[in-house]
mmCIF file of C-alpha atoms and ligand atoms in Angstrom:
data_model
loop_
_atom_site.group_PDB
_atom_site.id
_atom_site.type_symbol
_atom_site.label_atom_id
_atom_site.label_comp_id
_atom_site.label_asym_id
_atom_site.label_seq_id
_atom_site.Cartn_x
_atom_site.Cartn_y
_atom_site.Cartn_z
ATOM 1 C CA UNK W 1 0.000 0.000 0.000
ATOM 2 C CA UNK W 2 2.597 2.573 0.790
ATOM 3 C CA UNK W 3 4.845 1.137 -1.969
ATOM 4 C CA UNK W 4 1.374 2.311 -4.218
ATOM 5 C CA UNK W 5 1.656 5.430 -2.734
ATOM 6 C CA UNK W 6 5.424 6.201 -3.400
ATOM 7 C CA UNK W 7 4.726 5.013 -6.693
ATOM 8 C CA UNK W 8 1.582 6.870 -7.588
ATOM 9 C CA UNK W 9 3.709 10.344 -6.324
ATOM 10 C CA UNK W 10 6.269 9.657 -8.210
ATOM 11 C CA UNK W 11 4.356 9.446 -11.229
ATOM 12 C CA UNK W 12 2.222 12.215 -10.437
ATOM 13 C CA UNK W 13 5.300 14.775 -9.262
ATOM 14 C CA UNK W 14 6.439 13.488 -12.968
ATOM 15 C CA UNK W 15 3.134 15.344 -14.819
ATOM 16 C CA UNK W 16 3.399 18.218 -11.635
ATOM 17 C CA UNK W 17 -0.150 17.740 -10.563
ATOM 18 C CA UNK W 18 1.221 17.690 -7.280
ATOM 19 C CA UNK W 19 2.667 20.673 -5.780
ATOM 20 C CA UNK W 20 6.208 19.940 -4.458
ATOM 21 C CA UNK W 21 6.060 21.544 -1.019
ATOM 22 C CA UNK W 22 2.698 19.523 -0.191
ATOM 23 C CA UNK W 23 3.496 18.163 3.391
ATOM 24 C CA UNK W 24 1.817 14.646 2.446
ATOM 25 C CA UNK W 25 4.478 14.462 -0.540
ATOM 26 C CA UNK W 26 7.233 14.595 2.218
ATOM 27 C CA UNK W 27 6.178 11.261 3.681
ATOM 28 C CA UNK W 28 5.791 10.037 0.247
ATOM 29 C CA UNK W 29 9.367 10.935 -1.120
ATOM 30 C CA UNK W 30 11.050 9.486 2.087
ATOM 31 C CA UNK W 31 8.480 6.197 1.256
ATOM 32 C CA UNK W 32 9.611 6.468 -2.317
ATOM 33 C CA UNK W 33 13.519 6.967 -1.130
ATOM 34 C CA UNK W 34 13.449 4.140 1.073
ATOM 35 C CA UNK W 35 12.681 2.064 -1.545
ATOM 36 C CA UNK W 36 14.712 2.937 -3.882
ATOM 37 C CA UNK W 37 17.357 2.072 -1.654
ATOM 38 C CA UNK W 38 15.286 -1.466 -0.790
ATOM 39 C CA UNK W 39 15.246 -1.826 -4.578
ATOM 40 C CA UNK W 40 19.534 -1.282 -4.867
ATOM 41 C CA UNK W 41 20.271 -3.723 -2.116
ATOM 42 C CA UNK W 42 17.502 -6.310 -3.835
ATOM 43 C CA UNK W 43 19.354 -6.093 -6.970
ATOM 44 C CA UNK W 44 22.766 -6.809 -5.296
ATOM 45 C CA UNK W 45 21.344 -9.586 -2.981
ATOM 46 C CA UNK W 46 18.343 -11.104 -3.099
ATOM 47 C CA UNK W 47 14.200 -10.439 -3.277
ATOM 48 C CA UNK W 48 14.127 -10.362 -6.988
ATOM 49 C CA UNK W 49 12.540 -13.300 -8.242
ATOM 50 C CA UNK W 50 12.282 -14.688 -11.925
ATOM 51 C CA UNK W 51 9.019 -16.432 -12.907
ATOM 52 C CA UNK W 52 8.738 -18.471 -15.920
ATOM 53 C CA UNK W 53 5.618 -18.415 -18.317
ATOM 54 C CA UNK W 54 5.186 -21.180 -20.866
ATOM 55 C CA UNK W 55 4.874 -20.537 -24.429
ATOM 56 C CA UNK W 56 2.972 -23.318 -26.335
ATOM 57 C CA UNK W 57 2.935 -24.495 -29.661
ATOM 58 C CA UNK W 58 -1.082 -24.849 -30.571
ATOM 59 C CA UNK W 59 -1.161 -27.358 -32.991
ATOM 60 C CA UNK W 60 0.406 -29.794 -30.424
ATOM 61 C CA UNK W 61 0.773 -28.454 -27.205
ATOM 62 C CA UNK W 62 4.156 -28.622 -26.534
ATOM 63 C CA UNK W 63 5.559 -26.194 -24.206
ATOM 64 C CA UNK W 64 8.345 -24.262 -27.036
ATOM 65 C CA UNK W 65 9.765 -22.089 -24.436
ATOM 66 C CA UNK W 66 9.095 -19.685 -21.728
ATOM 67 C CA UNK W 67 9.024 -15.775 -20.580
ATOM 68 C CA UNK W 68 11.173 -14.880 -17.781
ATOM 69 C CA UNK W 69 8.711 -12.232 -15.553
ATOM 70 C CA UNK W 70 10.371 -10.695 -12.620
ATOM 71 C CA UNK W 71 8.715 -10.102 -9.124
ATOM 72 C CA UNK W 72 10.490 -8.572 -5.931
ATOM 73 C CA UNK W 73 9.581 -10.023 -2.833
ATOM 74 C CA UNK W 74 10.131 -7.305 -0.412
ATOM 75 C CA UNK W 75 11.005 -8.233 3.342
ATOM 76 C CA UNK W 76 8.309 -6.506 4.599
ATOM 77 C CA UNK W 77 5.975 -5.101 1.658
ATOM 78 C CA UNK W 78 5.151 -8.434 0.419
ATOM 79 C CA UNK W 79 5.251 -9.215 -3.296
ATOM 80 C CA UNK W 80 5.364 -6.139 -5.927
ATOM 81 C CA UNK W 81 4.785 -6.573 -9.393
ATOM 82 C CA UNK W 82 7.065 -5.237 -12.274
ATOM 83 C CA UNK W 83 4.180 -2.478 -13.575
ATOM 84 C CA UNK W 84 4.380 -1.600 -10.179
ATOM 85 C CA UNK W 85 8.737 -1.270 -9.867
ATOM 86 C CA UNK W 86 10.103 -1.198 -13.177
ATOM 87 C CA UNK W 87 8.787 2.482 -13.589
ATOM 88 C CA UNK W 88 10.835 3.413 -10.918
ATOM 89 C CA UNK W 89 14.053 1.651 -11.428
ATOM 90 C CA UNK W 90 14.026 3.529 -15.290
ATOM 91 C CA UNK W 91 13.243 7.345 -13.199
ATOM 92 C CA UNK W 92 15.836 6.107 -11.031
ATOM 93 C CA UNK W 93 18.357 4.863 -13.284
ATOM 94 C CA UNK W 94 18.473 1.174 -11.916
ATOM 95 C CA UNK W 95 17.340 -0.403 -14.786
ATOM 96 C CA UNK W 96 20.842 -1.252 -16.523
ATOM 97 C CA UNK W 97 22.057 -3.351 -13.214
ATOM 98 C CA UNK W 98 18.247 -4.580 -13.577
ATOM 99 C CA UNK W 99 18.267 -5.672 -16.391
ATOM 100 C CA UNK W 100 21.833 -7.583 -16.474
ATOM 101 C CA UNK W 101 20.447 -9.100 -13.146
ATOM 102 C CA UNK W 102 17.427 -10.905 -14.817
ATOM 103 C CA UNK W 103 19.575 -11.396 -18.398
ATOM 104 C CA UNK W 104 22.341 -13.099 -15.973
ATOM 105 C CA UNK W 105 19.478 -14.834 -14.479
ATOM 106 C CA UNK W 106 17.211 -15.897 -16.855
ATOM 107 C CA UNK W 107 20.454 -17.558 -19.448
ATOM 108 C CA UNK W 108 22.341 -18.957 -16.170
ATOM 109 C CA UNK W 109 17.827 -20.686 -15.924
ATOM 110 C CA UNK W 110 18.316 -22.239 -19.049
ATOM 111 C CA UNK W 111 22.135 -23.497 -18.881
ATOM 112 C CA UNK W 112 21.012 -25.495 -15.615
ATOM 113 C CA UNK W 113 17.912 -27.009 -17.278
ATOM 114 C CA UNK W 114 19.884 -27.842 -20.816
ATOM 115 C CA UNK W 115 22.266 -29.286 -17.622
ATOM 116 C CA UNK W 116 19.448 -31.397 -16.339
ATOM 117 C CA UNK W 117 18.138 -32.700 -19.327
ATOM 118 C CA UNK W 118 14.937 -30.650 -19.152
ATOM 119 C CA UNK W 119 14.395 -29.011 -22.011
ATOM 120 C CA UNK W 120 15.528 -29.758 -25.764
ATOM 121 C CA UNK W 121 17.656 -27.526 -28.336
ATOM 122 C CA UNK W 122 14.746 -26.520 -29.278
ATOM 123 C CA UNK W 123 13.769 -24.673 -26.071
ATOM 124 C CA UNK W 124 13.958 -20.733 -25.637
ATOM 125 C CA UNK W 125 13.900 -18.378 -23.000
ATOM 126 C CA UNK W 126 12.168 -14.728 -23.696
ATOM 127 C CA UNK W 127 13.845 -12.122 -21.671
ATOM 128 C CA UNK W 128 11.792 -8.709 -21.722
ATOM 129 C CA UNK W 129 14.459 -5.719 -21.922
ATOM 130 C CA UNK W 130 13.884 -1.834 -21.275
ATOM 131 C CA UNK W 131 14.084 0.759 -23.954
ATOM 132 C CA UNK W 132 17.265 2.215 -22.135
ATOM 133 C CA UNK W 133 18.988 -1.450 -22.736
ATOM 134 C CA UNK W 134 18.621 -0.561 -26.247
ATOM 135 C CA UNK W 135 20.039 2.686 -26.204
ATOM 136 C CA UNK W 136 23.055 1.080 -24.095
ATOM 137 C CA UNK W 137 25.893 -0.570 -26.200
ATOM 138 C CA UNK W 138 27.255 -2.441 -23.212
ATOM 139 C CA UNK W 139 23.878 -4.519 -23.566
ATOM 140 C CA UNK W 140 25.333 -6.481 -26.657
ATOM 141 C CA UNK W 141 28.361 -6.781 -24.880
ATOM 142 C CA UNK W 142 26.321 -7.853 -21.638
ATOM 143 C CA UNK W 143 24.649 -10.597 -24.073
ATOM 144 C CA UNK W 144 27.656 -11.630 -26.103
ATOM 145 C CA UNK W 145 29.282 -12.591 -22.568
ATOM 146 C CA UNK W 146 26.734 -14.578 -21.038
ATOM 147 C CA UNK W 147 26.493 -16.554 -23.950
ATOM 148 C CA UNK W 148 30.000 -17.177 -24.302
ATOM 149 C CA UNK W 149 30.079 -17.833 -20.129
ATOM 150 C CA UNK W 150 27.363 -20.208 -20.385
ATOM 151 C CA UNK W 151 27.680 -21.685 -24.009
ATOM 152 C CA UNK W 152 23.977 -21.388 -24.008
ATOM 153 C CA UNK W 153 23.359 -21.382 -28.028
ATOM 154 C CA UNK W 154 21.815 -17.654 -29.219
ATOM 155 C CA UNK W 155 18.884 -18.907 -30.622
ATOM 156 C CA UNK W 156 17.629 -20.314 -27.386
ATOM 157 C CA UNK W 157 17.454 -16.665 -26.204
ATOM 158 C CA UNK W 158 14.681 -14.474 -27.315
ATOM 159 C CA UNK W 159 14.800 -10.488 -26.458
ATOM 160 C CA UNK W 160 11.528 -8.959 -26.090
ATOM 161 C CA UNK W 161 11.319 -5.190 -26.872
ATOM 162 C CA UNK W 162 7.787 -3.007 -26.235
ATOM 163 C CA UNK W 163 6.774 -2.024 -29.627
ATOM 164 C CA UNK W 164 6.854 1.637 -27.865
ATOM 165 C CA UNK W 165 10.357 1.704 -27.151
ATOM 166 C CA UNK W 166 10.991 0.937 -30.342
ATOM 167 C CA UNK W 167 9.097 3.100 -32.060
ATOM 168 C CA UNK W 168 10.724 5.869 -29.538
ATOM 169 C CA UNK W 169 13.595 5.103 -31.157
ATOM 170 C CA UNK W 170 16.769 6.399 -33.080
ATOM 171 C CA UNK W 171 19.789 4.983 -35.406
ATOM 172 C CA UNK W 172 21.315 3.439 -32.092
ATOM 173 C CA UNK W 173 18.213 1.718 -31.503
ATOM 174 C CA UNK W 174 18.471 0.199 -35.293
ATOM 175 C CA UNK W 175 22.401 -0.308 -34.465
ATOM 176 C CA UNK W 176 22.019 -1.827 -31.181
ATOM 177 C CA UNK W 177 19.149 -4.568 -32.677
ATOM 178 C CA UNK W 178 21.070 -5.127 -35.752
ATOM 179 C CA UNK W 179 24.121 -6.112 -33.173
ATOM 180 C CA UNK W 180 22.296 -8.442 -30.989
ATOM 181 C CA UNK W 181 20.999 -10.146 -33.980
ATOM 182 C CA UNK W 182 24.633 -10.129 -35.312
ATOM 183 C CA UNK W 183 24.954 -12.699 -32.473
ATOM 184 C CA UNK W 184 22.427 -14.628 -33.169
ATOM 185 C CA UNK W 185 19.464 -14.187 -30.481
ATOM 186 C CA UNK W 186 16.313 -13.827 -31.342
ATOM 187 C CA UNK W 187 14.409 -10.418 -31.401
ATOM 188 C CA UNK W 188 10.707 -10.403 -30.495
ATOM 189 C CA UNK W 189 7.988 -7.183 -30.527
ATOM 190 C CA UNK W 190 6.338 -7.050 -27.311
ATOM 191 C CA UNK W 191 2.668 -5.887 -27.052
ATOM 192 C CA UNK W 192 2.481 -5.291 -30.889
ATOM 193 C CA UNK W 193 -0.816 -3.323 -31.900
ATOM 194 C CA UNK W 194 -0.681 -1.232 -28.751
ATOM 195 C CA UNK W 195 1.611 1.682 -30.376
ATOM 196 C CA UNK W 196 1.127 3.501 -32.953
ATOM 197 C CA UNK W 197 4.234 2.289 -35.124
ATOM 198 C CA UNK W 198 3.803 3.125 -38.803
ATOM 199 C CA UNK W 199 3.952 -1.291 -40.511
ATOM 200 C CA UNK W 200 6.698 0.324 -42.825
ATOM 201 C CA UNK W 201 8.884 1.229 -40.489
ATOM 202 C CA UNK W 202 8.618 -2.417 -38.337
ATOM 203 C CA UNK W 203 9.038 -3.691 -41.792
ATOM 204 C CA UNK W 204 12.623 -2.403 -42.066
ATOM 205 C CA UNK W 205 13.361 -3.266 -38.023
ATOM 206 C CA UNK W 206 15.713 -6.620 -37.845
ATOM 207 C CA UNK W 207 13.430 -8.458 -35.629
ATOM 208 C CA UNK W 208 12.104 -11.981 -35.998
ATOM 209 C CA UNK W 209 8.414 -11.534 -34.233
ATOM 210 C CA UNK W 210 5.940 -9.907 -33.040
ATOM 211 C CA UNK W 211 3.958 -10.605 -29.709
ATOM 212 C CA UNK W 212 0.158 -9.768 -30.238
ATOM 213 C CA UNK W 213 -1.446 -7.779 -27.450
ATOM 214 C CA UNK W 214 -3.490 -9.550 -25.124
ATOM 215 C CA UNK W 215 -6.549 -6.715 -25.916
ATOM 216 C CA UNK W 216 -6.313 -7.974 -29.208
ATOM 217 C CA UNK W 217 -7.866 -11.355 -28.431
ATOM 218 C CA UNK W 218 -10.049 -10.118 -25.534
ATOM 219 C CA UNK W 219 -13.248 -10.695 -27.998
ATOM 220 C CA UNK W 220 -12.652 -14.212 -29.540
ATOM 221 C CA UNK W 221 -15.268 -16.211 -28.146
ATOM 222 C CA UNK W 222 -17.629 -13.472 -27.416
ATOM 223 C CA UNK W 223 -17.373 -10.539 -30.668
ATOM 224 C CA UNK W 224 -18.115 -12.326 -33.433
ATOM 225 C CA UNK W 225 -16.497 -9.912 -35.777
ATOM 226 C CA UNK W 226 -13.033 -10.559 -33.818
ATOM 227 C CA UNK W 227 -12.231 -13.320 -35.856
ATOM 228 C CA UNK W 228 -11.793 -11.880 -38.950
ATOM 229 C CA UNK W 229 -9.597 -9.151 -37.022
ATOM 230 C CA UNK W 230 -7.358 -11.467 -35.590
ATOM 231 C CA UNK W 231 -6.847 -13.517 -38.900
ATOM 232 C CA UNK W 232 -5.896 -9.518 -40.835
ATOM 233 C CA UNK W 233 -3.539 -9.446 -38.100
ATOM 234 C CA UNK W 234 -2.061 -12.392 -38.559
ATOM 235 C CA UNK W 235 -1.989 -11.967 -42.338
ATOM 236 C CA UNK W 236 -0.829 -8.346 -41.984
ATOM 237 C CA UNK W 237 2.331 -9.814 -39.268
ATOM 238 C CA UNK W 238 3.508 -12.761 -42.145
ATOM 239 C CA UNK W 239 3.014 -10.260 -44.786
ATOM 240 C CA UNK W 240 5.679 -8.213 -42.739
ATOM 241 C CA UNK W 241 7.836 -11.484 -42.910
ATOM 242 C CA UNK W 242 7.268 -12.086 -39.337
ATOM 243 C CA UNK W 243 5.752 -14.671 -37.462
ATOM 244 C CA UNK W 244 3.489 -13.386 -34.486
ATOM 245 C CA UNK W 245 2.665 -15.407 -30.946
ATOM 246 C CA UNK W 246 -0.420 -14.475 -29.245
ATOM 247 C CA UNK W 247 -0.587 -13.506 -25.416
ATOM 248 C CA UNK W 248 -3.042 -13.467 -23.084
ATOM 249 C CA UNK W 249 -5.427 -16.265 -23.306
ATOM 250 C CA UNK W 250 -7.446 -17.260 -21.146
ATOM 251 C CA UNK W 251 -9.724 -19.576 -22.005
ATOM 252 C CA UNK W 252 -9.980 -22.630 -23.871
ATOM 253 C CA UNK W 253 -12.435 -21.175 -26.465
ATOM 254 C CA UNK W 254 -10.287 -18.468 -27.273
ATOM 255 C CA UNK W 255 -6.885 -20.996 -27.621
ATOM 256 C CA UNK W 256 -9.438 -23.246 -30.268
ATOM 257 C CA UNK W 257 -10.492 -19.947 -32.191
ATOM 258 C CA UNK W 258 -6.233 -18.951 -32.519
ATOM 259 C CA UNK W 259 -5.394 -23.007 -33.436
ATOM 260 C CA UNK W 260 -8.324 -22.439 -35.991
ATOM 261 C CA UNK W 261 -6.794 -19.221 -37.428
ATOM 262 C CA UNK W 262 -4.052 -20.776 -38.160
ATOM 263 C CA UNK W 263 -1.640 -19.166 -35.377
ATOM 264 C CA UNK W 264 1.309 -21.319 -34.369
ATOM 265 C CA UNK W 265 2.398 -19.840 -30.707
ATOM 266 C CA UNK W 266 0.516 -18.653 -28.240
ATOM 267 C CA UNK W 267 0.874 -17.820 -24.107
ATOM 268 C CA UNK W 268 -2.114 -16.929 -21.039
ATOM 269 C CA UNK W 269 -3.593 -18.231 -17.820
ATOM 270 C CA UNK W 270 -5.284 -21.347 -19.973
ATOM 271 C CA UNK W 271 -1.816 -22.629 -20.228
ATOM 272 C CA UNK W 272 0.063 -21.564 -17.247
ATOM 273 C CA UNK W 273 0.313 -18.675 -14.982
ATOM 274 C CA UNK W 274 3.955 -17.439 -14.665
ATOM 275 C CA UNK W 275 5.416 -20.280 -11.919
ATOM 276 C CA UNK W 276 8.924 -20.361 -10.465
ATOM 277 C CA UNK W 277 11.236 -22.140 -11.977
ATOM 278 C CA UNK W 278 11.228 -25.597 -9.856
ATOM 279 C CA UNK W 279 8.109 -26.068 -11.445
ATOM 280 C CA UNK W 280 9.249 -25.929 -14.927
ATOM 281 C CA UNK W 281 10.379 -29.408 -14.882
ATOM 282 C CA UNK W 282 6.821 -31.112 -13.856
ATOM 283 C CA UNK W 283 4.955 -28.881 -16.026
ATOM 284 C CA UNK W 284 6.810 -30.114 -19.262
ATOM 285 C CA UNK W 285 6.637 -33.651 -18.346
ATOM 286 C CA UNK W 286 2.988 -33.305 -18.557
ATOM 287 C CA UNK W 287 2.707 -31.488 -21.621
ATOM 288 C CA UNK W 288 5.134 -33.726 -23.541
ATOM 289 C CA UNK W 289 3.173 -36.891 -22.690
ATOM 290 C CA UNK W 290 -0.294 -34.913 -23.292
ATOM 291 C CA UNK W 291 1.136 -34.262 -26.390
ATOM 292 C CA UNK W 292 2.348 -38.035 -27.461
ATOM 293 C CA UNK W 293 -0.872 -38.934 -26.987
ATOM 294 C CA UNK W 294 -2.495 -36.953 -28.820
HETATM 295 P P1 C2E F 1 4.691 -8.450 -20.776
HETATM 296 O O1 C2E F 1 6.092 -8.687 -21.161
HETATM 297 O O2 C2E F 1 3.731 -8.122 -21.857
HETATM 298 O O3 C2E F 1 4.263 -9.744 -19.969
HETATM 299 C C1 C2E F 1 2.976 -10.274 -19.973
HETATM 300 C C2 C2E F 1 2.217 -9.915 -18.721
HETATM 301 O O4 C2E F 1 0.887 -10.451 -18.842
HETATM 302 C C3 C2E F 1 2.781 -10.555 -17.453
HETATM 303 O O5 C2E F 1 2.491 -9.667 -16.379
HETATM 304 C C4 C2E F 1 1.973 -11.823 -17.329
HETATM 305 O O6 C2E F 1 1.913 -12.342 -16.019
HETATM 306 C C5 C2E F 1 0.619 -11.340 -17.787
HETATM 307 N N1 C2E F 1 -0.204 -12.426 -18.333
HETATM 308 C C6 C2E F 1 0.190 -13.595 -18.871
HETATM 309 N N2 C2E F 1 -0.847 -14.344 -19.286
HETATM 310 C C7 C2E F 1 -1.963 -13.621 -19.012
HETATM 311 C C8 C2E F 1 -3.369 -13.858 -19.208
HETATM 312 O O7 C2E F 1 -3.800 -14.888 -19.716
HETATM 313 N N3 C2E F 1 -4.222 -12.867 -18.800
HETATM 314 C C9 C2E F 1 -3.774 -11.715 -18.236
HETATM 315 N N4 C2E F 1 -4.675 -10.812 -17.861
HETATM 316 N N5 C2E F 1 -2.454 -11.461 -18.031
HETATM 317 C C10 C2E F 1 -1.555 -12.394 -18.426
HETATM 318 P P2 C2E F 1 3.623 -9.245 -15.330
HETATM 319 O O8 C2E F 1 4.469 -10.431 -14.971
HETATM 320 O O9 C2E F 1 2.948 -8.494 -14.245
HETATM 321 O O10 C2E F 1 4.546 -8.271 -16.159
HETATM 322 C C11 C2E F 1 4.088 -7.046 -16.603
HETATM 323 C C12 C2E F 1 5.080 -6.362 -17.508
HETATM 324 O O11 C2E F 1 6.264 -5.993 -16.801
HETATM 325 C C13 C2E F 1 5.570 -7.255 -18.644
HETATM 326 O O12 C2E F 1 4.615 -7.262 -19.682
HETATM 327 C C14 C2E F 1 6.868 -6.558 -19.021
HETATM 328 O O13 C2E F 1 6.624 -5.468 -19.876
HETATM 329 C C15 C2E F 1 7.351 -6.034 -17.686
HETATM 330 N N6 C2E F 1 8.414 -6.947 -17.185
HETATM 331 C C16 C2E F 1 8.259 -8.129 -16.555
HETATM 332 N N7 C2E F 1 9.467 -8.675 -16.264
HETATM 333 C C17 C2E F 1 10.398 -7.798 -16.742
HETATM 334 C C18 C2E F 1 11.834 -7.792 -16.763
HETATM 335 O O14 C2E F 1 12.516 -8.714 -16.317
HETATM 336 N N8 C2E F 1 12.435 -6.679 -17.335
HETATM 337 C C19 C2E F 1 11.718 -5.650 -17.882
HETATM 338 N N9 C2E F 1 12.380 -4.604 -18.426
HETATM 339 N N10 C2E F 1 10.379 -5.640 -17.884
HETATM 340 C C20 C2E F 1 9.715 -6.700 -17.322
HETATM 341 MG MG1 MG F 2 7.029 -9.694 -22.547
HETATM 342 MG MG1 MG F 3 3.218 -8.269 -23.697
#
């Protein structure tokens, strides 16, 4: 609750609807302070948490990969969600040593389960990575050496980049991507039909795929004219060269309609919630013998 409040000031100091010398906003900016400095000493130690949602293939079911989602487990806030701290870390500059932690993280994930025999060549890990990770050249070298630590293989690792900080963006942006596909990962559009990109311009980005907005496919099942909107979508994304995986779905109806479509990949509740990672192991088991049976 207070962490809501710190948060909420911080944002609304940002657009100056508050006035600074408020005595309320005093409290607030020693809340938001405080946690700033929780948030530092998390990222050095520990209360950051990676969990791992499953992306599925939908013509059989098999679990393809997975997205690495961080939560912070703070000693004595509870659990607070990345909408909620991510904001912050960018205002606050954090984000780099955020983002190497959960890149170090998520590729160190996947080198133990190749270890254990978990997961085939075929696996990959989506790591979601902050517009100022683009604009940072270190990043490729940040990548280049955890794959080379690990000998994790770069297509295995998929980067996920909002559509908005892309579209935010500048040459270094189109340098930066074209160098972290020079090493071979993949490069993924998060939350694609949310910004306001122009198609001609992601045409000419070096990315492999697109994630589809979960608002996209909020209707299938219940608009009957949704449909026909996903399928232009998906014709529009292949017609880009792309291949698109849909997020967000929830219910079994809605998985049928996208299997129906013809969409190959998609990710929501109806498969998995995001789980820690000791869970990953069970939760293929089941899905590869679901999907030798059927
Ligand atoms: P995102 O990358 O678009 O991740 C998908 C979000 O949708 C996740 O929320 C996930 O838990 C949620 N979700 C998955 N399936 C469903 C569903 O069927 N229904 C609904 N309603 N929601 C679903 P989460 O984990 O709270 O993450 C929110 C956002 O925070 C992410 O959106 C991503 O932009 C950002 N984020 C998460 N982890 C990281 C990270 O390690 N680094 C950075 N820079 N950003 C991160
Ligand atoms: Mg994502
Ligand atoms: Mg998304």
């Amino acid at each position: 609750m207070e962490a809501d409040v710190a948060m909420y000031a911080s944002k609304a100091e940002g657009q100056n609807r508050l006035h600074v010398f408020e005595p309320g906003l005093l409290l607030i900016r020693r809340l938001r302070s405080q946690l700033l400095e929780d948030l530092r000493a998390a990222i050095k130690g520990n209360g950051l948490v990676l969990h791992y949602q499953p992306v599925v293939e939908l013509g059989t079911g098999r679990i393809e990969g997975v997205e690495a989602l961080i939560r912070w487990d703070h000693a004595t806030r509870g659990r607070i969600m990345p909408d909620e701290f991510i904001p912050l870390a960018e205002e606050a500059g954090l984000i780099s040593e955020l983002g190497l932690w959960v890149l170090n993280t998520a590729v160190g994930q996947l080198r133990a389960w190749i270890d254990a025999d978990v997961v085939d060549s075929r696996f990959s890990v989506r790591i979601n990575i902050s517009a100022t990770d683009l604009q940072s050249l270190q990043f490729i070298e940040d990548v280049r050496a955890v794959l080379k630590e690990t000998g994790v293989r770069p297509e295995q690792v998929v980067l996920e980049l909002t559509e908005a900080a892309i579209v935010r963006g500048n040459d270094l942006d189109r340098y930066s991507l074209g160098g972290l596909r020079g090493l071979g990962v993949g490069i993924e559009i998060d939350d694609f039909g949310t910004g306001y990109s122009s198609i001609s311009y992601l045409r000419r980005l070096p990315v492999d795929r697109v994630k589809v907005d979960r608002s996209l496919i909020e209707g299938l099942g219940t608009d009957p004219s949704q449909p026909a909107l996903v399928a232009a979508i998906l014709q529009l994304v292949r017609a880009c060269g792309l291949e698109a995986v849909w997020e967000g779905v929830e219910t079994g109806e809605q998985a049928e309609h996208l299997r129906n479509l013809g969409c190959l990949s998609a990710q929501g509740y109806f498969f998995s919630k995001p789980v820690p990672p000791e869970r990953i192991p069970a939760l293929l088991a089941e899905t590869s013998s679901e999907s030798n049976r059927g």
